[in-house]
mmCIF file of C-alpha atoms in Angstrom:
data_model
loop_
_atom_site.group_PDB
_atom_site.id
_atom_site.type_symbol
_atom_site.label_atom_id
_atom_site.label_comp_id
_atom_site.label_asym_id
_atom_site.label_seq_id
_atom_site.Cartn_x
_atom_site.Cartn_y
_atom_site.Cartn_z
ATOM 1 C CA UNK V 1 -6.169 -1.297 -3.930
ATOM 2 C CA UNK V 2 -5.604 0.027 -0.705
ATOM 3 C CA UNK V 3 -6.350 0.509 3.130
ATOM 4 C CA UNK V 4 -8.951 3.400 2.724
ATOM 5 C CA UNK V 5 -12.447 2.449 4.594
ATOM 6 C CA UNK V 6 -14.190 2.835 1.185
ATOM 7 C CA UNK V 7 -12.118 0.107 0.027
ATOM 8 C CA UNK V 8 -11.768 -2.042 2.714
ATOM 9 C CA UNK V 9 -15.684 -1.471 3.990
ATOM 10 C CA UNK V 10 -17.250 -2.728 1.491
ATOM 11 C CA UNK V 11 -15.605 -5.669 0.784
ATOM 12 C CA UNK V 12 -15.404 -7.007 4.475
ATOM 13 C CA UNK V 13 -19.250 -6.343 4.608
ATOM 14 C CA UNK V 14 -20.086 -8.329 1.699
ATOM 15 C CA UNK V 15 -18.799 -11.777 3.487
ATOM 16 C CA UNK V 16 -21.797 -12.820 4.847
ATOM 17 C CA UNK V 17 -22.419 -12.762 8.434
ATOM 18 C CA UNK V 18 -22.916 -16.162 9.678
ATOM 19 C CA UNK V 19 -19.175 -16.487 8.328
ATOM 20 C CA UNK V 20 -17.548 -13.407 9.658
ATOM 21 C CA UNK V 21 -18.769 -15.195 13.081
ATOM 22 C CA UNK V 22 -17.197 -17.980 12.975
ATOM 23 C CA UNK V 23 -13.443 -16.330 12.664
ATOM 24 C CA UNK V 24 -11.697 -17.267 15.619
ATOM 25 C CA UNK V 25 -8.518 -15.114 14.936
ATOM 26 C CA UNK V 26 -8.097 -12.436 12.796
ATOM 27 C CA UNK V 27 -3.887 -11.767 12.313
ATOM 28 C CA UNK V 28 -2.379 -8.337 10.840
ATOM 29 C CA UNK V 29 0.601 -5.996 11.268
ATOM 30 C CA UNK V 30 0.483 -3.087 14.340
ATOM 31 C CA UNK V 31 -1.883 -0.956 11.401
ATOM 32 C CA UNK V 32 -4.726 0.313 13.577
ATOM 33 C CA UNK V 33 -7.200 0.024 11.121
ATOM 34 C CA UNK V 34 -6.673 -3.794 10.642
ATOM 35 C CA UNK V 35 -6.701 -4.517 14.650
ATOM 36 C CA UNK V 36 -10.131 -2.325 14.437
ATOM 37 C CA UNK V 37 -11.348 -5.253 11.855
ATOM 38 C CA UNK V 38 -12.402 -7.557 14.486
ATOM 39 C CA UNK V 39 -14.872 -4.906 16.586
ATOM 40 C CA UNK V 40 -16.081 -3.760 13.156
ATOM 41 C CA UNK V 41 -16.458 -7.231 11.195
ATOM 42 C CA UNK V 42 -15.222 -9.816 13.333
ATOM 43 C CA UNK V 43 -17.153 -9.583 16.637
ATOM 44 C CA UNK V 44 -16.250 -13.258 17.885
ATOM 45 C CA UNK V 45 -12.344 -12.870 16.876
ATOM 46 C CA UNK V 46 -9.620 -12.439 19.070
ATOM 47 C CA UNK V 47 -6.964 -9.941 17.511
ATOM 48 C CA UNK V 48 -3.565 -11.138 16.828
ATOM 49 C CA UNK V 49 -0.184 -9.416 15.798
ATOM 50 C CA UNK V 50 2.124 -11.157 13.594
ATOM 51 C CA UNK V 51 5.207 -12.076 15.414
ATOM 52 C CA UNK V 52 7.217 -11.139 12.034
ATOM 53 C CA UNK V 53 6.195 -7.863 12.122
ATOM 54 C CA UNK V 54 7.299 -7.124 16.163
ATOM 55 C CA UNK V 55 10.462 -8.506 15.051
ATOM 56 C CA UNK V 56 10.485 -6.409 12.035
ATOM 57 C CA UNK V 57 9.714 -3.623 13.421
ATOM 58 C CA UNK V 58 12.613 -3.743 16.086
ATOM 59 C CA UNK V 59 15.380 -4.548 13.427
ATOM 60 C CA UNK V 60 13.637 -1.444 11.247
ATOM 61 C CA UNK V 61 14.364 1.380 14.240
ATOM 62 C CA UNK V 62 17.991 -0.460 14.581
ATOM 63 C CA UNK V 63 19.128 -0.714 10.674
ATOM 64 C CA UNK V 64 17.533 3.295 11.126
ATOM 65 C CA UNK V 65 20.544 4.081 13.506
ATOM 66 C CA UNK V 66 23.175 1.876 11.542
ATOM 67 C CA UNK V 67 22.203 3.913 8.210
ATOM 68 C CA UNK V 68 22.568 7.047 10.477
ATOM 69 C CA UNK V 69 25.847 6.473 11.721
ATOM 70 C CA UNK V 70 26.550 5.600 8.171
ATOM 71 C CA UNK V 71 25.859 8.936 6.801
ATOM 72 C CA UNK V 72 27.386 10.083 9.783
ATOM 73 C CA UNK V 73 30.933 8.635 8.704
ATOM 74 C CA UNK V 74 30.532 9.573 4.990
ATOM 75 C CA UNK V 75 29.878 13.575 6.240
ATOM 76 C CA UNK V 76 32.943 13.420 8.396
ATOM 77 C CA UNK V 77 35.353 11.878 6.345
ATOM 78 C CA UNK V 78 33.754 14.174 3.356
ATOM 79 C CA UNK V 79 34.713 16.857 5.528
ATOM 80 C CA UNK V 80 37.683 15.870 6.346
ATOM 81 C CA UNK V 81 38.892 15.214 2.566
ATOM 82 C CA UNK V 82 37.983 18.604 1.874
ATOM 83 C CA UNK V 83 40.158 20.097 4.522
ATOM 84 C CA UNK V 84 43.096 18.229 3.243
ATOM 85 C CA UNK V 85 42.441 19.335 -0.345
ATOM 86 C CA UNK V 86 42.962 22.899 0.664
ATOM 87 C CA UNK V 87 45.590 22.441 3.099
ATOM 88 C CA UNK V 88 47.374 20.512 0.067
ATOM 89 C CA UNK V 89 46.075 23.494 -3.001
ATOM 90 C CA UNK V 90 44.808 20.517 -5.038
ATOM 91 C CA UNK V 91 42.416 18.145 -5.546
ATOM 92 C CA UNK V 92 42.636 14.204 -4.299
ATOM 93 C CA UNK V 93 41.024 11.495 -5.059
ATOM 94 C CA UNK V 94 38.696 10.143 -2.308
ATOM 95 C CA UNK V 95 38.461 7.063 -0.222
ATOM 96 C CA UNK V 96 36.363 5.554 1.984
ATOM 97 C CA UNK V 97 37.630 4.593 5.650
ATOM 98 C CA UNK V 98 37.876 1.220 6.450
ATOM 99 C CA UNK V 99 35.357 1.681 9.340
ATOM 100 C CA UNK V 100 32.775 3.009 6.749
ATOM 101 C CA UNK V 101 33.605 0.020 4.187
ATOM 102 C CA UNK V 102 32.834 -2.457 6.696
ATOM 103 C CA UNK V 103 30.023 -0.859 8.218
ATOM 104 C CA UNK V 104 28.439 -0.665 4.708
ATOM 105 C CA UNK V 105 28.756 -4.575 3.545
ATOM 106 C CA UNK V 106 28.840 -6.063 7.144
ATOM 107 C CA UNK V 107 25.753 -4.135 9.403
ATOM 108 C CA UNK V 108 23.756 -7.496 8.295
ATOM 109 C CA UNK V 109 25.225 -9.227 11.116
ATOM 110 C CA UNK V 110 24.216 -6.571 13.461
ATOM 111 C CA UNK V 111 20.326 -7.211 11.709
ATOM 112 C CA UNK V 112 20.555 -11.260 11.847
ATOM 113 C CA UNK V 113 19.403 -12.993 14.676
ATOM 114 C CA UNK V 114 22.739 -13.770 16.424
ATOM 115 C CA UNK V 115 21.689 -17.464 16.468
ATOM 116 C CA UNK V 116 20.809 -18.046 12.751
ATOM 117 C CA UNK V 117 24.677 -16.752 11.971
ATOM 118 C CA UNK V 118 27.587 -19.030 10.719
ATOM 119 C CA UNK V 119 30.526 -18.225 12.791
ATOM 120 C CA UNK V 120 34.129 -19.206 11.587
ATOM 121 C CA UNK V 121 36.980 -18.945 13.617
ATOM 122 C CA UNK V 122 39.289 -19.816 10.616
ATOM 123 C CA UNK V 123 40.652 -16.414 9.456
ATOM 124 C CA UNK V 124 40.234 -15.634 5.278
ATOM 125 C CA UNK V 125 41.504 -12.713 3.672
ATOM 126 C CA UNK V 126 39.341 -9.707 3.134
ATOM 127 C CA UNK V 127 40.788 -7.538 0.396
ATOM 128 C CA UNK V 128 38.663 -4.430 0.847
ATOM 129 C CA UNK V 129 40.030 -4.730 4.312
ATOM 130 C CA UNK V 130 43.455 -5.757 3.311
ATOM 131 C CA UNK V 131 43.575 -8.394 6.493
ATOM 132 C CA UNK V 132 43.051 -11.718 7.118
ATOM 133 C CA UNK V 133 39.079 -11.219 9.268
ATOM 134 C CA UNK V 134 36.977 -14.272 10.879
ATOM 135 C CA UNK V 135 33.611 -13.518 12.068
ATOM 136 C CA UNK V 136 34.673 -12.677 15.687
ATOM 137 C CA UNK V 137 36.697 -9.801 14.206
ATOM 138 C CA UNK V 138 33.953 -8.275 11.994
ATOM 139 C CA UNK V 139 31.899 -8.415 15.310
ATOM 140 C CA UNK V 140 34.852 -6.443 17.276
ATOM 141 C CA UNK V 141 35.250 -4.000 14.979
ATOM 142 C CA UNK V 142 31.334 -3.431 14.005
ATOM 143 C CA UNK V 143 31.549 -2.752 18.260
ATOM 144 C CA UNK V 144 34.671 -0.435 17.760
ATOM 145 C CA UNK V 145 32.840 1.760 15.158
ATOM 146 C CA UNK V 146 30.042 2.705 18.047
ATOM 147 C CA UNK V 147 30.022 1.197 21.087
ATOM 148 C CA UNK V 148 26.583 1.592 21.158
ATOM 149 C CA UNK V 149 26.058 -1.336 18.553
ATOM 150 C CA UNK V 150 26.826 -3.985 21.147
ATOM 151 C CA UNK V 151 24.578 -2.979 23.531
ATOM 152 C CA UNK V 152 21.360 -2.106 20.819
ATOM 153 C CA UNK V 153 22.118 -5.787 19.088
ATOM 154 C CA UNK V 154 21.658 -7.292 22.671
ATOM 155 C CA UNK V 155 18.127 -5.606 23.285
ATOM 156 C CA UNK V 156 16.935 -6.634 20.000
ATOM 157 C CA UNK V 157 18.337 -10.474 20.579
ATOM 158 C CA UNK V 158 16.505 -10.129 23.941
ATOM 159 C CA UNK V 159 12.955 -10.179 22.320
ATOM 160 C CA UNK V 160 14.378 -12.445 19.405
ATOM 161 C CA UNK V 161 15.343 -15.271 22.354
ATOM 162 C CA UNK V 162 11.527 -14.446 24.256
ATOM 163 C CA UNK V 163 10.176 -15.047 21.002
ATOM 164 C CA UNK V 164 10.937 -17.866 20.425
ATOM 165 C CA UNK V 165 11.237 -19.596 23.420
ATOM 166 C CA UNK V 166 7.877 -18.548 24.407
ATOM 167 C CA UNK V 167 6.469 -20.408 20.963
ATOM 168 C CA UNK V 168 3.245 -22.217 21.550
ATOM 169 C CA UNK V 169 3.792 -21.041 25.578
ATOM 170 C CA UNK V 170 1.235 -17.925 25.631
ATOM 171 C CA UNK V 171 0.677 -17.845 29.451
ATOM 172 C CA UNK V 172 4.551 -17.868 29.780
ATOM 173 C CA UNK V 173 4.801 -15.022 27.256
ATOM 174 C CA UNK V 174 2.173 -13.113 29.208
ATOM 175 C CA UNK V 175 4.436 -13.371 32.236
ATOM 176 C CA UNK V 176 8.116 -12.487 30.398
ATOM 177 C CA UNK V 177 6.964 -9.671 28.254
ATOM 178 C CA UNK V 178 6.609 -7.204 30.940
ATOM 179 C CA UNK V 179 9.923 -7.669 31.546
ATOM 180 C CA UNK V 180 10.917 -6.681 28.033
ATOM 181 C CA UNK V 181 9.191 -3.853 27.836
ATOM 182 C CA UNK V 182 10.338 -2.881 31.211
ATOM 183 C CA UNK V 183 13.973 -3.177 30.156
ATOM 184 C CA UNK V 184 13.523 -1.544 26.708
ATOM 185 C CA UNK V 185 11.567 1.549 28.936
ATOM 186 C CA UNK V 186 14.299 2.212 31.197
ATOM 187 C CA UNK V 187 16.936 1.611 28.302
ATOM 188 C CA UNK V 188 19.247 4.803 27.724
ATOM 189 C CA UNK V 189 18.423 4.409 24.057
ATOM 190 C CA UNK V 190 15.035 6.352 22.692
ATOM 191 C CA UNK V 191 14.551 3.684 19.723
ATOM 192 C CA UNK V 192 13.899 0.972 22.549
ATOM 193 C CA UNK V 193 12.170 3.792 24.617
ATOM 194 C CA UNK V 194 9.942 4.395 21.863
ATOM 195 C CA UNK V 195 9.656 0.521 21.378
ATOM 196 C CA UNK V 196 8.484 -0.355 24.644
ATOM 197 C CA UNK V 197 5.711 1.993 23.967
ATOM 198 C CA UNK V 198 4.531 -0.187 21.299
ATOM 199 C CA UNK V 199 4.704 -3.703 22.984
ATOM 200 C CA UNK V 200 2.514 -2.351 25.930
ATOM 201 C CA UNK V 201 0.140 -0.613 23.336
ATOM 202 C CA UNK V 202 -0.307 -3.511 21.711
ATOM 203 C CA UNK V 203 0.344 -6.588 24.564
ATOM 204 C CA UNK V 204 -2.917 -9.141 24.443
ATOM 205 C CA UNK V 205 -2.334 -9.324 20.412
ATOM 206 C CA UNK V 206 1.318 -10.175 20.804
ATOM 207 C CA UNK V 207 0.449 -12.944 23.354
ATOM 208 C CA UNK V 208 -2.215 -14.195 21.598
ATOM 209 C CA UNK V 209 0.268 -15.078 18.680
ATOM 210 C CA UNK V 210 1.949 -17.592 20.880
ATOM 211 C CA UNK V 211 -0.925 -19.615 20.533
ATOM 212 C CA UNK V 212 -0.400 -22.902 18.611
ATOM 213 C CA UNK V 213 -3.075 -23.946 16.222
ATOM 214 C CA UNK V 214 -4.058 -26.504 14.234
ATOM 215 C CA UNK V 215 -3.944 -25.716 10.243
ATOM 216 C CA UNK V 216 -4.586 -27.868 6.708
ATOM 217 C CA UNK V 217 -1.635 -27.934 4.349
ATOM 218 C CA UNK V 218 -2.657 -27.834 0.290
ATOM 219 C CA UNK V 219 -2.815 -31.644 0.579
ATOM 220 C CA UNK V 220 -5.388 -31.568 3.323
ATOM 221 C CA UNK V 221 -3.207 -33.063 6.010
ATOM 222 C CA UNK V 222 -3.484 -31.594 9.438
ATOM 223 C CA UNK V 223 -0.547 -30.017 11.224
ATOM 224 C CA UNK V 224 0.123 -27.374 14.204
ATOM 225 C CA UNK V 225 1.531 -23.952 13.639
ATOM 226 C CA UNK V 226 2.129 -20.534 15.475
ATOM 227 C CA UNK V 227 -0.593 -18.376 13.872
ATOM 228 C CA UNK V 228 0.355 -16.105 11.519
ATOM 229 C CA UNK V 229 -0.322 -14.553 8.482
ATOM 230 C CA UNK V 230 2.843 -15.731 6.586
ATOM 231 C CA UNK V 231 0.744 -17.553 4.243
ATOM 232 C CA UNK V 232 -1.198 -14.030 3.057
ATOM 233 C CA UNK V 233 2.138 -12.576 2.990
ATOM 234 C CA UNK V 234 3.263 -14.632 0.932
ATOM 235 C CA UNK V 235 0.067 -14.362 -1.506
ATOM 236 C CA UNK V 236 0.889 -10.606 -1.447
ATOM 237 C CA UNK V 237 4.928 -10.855 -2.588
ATOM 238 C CA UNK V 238 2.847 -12.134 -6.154
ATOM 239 C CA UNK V 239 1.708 -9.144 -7.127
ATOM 240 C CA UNK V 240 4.234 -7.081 -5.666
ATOM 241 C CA UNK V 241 6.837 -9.424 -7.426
ATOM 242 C CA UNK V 242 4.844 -8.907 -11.138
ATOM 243 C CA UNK V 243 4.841 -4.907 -10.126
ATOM 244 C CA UNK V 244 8.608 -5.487 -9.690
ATOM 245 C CA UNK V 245 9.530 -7.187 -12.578
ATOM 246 C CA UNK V 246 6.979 -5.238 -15.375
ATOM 247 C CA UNK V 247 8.796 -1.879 -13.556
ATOM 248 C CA UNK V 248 5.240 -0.797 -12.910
ATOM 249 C CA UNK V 249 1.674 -0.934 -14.967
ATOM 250 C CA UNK V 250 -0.040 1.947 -15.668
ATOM 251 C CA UNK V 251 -3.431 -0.054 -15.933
ATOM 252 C CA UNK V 252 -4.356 -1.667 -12.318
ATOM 253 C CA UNK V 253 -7.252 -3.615 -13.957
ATOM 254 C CA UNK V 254 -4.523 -5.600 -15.972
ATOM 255 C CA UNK V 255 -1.988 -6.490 -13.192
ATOM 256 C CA UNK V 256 -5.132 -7.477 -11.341
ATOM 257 C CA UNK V 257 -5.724 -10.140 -13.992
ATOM 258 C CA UNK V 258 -2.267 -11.120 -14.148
ATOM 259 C CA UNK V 259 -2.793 -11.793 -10.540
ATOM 260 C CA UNK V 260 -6.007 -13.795 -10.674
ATOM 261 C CA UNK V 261 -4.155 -15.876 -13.672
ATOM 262 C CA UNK V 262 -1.090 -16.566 -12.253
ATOM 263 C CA UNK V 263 -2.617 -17.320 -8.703
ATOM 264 C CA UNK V 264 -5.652 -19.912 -9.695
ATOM 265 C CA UNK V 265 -5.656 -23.439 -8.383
ATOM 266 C CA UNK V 266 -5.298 -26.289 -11.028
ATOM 267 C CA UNK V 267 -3.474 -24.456 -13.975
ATOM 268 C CA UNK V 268 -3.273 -26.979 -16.179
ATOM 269 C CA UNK V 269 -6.640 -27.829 -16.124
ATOM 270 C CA UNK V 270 -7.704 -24.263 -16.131
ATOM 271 C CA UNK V 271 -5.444 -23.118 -18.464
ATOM 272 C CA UNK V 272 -7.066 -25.524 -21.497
ATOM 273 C CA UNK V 273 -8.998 -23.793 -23.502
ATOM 274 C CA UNK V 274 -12.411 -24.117 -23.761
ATOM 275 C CA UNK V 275 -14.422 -26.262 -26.578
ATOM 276 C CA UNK V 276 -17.357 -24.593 -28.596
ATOM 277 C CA UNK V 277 -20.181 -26.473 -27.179
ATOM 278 C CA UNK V 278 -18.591 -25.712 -23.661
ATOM 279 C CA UNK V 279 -18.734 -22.298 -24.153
ATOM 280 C CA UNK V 280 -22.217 -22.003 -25.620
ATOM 281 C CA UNK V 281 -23.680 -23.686 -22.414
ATOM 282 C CA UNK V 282 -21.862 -21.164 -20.228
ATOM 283 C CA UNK V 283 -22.959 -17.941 -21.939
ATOM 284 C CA UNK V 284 -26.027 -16.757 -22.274
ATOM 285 C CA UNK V 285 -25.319 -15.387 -26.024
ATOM 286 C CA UNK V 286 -24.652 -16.936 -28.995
ATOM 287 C CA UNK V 287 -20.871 -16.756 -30.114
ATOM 288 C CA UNK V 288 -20.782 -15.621 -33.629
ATOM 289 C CA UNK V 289 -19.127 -17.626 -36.141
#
């Protein structure tokens, strides 16, 4: 239900023992409470943050700033089309700037990791714009809008590159990530300041997640993998997907069903229902007729 210790407690202390020894890793987001799991539960664990959520985490400070220089350009030009409504004695109908238009639908490319991008140098007409734009001249004028852009999109493509180049390299990682966090400390900028804080706070889980290790896929065929905990995450977008779509339930003992229903192994042969005599030798009462 949630993260409280009288949730979390008691279900973590009902796995038996002999089991909660043998975890070898135990992988979460930066939440304190989870990394505190393997002193409290998982005594023979080694703690491990999810790459995903260092990365997320950086992109989540810098879509912070783009979304305040946003609001910055919607006060000013607010301002601005006030002014000209009283200089003028009447009122005018208002218009974005360009600069805020394009900052709006194009600040993705300032979120995207530079290499998973699709650059074009063939120009095509943006009509919002009213110009003929490639990708090169979004970029330009993203960097036009605040300077500062270009140089925050490097940091973050800094850790993006050790990231992965560092995959299934730990001792490597160990090596290069001092230097990150040394050039996100001394970086003018106080998200990165703030961020560097972080990495050190939290620097044997992030290099244990460079660790490559073996996993089973659903058809019990061996394969190697960066650990993570994308497979949980992706167990948790169910219910937050039904909680989505059904706008919200008011009864947490029926989304939970929903949950178990829609997430069991072998539907079809789940989902058959049950003969009389089937039935009868799996309760313990009768079934009335």
């Amino acid at each position: 239900i949630n993260r409280r210790d009288e949730i979390t407690q008691p279900y973590f202390s009902g796995i038996p023992k002999n089991e909660r020894l043998n975890v070898k890793y135990l992988i979460s987001d930066m939440y304190k409470p989870y990394l505190a799991y393997v002193d409290k539960y998982f005594p023979n664990a080694t703690s491990v943050v999810d790459a995903f959520h260092v990365i997320q985490l950086i992109n989540r400070e810098l879509l912070g700033y783009i979304r305040w220089v946003q609001r910055r350009l919607d006060s000013e030009e607010h301002e601005l089309h006030e002014k000209r409504e009283q200089e003028f004695g009447h009122t005018m109908p208002f218009t974005h700037s360009k600069d805020y238009l394009l900052l709006k639908k194009y600040h993705w490319m300032l979120i995207k990791n530079r290499s998973d991008i699709k650059y074009y140098t063939q120009p095509r007409m943006n009509y919002q714009l009213n110009r003929m734009m490639n990708t090169f001249d979004y970029e330009e004028w993203l960097y036009r809008i605040d300077p500062s852009f270009k140089d925050r999109r490097d940091l973050k493509e800094k850790y993006i590159d050790f990231n992965q180049k560092y995959a299934g390299d730990p001792k490597g990682a160990r090596k290069a990530l001092p230097e990150i966090i040394e050039l996100y400390r001394t970086s003018s900028y106080k998200m990165f300041q703030e961020i560097s804080v972080t990495l050190k706070e939290h620097f044997e889980p992030i290099i244990t997640s460079f660790i490559i290790a073996e996993r089973l896929s659903k058809d019990k065929t061996s394969y190697q993998s960066r650990l993570s905990n994308g497979p949980m995450e992706s167990l948790n977008r169910i219910p937050k997907d039904m909680k989505r779509i059904g706008r919200g339930y008011l009864n947490f003992y029926h989304i939970r069903n929903r949950f178990l229903f829609a997430g069991r192994k072998n539907a079809r042969i789940l989902g058959v229902p049950k003969t009389l005599d089937e039935i009868y030798l799996k309760n313990l009462k009768p079934i009335d007729d």
